[in-house]
mmCIF file of C-alpha atoms in Angstrom:
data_model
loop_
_atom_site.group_PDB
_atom_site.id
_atom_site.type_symbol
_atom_site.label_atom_id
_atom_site.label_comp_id
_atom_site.label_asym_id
_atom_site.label_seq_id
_atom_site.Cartn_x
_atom_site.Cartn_y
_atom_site.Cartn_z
ATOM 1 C CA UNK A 1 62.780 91.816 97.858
ATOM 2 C CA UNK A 2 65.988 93.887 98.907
ATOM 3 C CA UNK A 3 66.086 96.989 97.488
ATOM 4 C CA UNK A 4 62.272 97.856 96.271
ATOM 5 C CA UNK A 5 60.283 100.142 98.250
ATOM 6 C CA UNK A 6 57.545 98.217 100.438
ATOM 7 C CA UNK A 7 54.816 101.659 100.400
ATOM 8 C CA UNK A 8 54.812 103.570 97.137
ATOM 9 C CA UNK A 9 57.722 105.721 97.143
ATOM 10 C CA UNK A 10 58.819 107.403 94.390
ATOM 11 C CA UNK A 11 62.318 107.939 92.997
ATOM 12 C CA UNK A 12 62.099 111.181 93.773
ATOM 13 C CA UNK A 13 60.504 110.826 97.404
ATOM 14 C CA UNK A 14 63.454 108.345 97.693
ATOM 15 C CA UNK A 15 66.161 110.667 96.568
ATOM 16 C CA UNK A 16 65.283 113.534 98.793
ATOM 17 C CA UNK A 17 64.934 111.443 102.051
ATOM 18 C CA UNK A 18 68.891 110.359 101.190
ATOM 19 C CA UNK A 19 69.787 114.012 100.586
ATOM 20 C CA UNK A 20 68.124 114.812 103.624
ATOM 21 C CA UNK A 21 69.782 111.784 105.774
ATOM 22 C CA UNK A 22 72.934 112.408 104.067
ATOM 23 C CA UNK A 23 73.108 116.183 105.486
ATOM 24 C CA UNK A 24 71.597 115.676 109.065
ATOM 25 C CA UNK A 25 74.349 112.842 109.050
ATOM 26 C CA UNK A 26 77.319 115.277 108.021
ATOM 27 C CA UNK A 27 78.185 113.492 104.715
ATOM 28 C CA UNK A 28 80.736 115.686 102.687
ATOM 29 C CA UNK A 29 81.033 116.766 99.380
ATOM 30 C CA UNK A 30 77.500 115.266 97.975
ATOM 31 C CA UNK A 31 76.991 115.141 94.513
ATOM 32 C CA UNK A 32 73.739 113.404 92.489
ATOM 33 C CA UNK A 33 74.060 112.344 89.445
ATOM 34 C CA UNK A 34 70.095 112.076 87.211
ATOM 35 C CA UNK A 35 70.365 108.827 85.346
ATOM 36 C CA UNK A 36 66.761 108.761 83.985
ATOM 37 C CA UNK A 37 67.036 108.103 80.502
ATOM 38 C CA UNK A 38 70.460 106.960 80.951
ATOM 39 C CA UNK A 39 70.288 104.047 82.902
ATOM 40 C CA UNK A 40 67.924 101.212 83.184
ATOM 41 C CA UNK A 41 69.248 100.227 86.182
ATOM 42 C CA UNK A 42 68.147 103.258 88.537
ATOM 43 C CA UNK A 43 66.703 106.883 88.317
ATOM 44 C CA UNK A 44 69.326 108.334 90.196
ATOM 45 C CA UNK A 45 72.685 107.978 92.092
ATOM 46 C CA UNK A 46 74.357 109.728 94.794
ATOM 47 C CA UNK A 47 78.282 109.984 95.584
ATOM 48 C CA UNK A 48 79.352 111.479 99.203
ATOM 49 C CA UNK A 49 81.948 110.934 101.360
ATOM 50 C CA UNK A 50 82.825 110.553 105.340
ATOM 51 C CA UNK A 51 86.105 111.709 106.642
ATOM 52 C CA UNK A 52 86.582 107.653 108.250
ATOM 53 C CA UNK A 53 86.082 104.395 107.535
ATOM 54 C CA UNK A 54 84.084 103.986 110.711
ATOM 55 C CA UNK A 55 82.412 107.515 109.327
ATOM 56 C CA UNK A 56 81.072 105.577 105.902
ATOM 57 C CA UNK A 57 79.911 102.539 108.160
ATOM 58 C CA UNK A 58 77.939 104.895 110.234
ATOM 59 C CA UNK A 59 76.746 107.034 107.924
ATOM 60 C CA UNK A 60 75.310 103.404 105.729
ATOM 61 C CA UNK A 61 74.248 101.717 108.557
ATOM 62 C CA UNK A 62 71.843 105.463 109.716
ATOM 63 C CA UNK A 63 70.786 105.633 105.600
ATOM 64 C CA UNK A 64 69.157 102.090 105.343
ATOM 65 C CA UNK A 65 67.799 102.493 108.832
ATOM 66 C CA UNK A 66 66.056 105.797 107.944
ATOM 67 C CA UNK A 67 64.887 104.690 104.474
ATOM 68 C CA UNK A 68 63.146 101.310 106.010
ATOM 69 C CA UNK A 69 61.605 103.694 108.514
ATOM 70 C CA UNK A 70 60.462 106.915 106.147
ATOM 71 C CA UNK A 71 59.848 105.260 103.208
ATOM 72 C CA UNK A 72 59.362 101.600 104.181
ATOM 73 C CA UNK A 73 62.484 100.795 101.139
ATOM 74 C CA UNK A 74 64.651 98.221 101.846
ATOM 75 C CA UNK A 75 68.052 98.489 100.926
ATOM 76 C CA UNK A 76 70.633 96.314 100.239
ATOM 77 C CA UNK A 77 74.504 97.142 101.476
ATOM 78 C CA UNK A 78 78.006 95.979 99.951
ATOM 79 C CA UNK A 79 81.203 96.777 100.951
ATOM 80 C CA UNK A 80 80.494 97.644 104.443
ATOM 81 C CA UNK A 81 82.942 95.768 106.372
ATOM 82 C CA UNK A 82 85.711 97.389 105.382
ATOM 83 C CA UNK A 83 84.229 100.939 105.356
ATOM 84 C CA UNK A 84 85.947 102.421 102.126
ATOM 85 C CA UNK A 85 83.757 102.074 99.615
ATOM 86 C CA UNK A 86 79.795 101.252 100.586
ATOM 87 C CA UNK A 87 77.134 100.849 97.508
ATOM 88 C CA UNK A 88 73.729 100.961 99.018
ATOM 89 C CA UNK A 89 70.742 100.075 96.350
ATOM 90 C CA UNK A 90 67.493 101.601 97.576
ATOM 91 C CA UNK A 91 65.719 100.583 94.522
ATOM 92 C CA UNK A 92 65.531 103.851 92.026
ATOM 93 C CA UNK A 93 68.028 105.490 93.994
ATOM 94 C CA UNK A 94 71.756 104.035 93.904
ATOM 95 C CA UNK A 95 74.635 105.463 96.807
ATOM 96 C CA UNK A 96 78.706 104.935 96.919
ATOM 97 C CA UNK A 97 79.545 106.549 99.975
ATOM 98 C CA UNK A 98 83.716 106.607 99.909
ATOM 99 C CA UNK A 99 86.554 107.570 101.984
ATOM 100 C CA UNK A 100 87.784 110.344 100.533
ATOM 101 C CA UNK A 101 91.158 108.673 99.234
ATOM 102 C CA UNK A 102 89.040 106.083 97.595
ATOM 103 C CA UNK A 103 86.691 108.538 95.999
ATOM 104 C CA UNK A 104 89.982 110.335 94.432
ATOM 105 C CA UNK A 105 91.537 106.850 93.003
ATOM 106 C CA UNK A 106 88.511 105.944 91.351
ATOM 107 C CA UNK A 107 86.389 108.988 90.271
ATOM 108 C CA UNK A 108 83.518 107.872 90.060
ATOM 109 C CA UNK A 109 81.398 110.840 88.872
ATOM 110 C CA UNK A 110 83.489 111.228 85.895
ATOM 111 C CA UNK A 111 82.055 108.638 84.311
ATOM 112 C CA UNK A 112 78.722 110.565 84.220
ATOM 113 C CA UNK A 113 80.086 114.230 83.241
ATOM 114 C CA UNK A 114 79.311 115.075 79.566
ATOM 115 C CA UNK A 115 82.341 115.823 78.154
ATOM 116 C CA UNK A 116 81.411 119.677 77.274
ATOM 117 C CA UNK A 117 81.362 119.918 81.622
ATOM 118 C CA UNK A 118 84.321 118.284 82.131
ATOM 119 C CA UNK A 119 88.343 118.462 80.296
ATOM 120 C CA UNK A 120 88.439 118.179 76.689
ATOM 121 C CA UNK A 121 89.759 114.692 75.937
ATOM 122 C CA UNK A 122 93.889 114.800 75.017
ATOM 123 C CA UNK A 123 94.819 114.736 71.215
ATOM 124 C CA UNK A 124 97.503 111.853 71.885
#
């Protein structure tokens, strides 16, 4: 049942309680990506950072705590141990919270720019 809200919470009700969490909780450099009608796997995800490995443990271990409590979702964690790269699934709403060395290697928003936002792809 990990990962589906218990109480009916919307995707949206979902996304702005991890926004919210995210900010009280000093996450840097937030971005959220809308992957409705792109994804059949979630409405939305969210990329952020903390400074620290022990930062992104925190900051995962406050975000499923607060969701179970607001919203009554249940979240599922991987990658926590290690604290550089932590994917939380809170049902319509996916998170990657990175160190911000990991973030740079692999990029991950890119993958969801349109490529009129982002660099024109190379003639080679």
């Amino acid at each position: 049942m990990s990962g589906l809200p218990t109480k009916e919470a919307t995707s949206e009700a979902i996304l702005a309680a991890i926004l919210e969490i995210l900010s009280d909780n000093k996450a840097e450099d937030v971005v959220q990506v809308d992957l409705r009608g792109k994804s059949s796997v979630c409405d939305a995800m969210v990329i952020c950072s903390g400074r620290s490995s022990r930062q992104v443990s925190a900051l995962s271990d406050k975000l499923v705590e607060e969701l179970k409590h607001r919203l009554g979702v249940l979240s599922t964690i991987e990658g926590k141990e290690t604290g550089d790269w932590v994917l939380i699934d809170a049902g319509d709403v996916i998170v990657h919270l990175f160190r911000p060395e990991v973030r740079e290697f692999y990029q991950l928003e890119k993958m969801w720019v349109p490529i009129s936002e982002g660099a024109a792809p190379s003639a080679s």
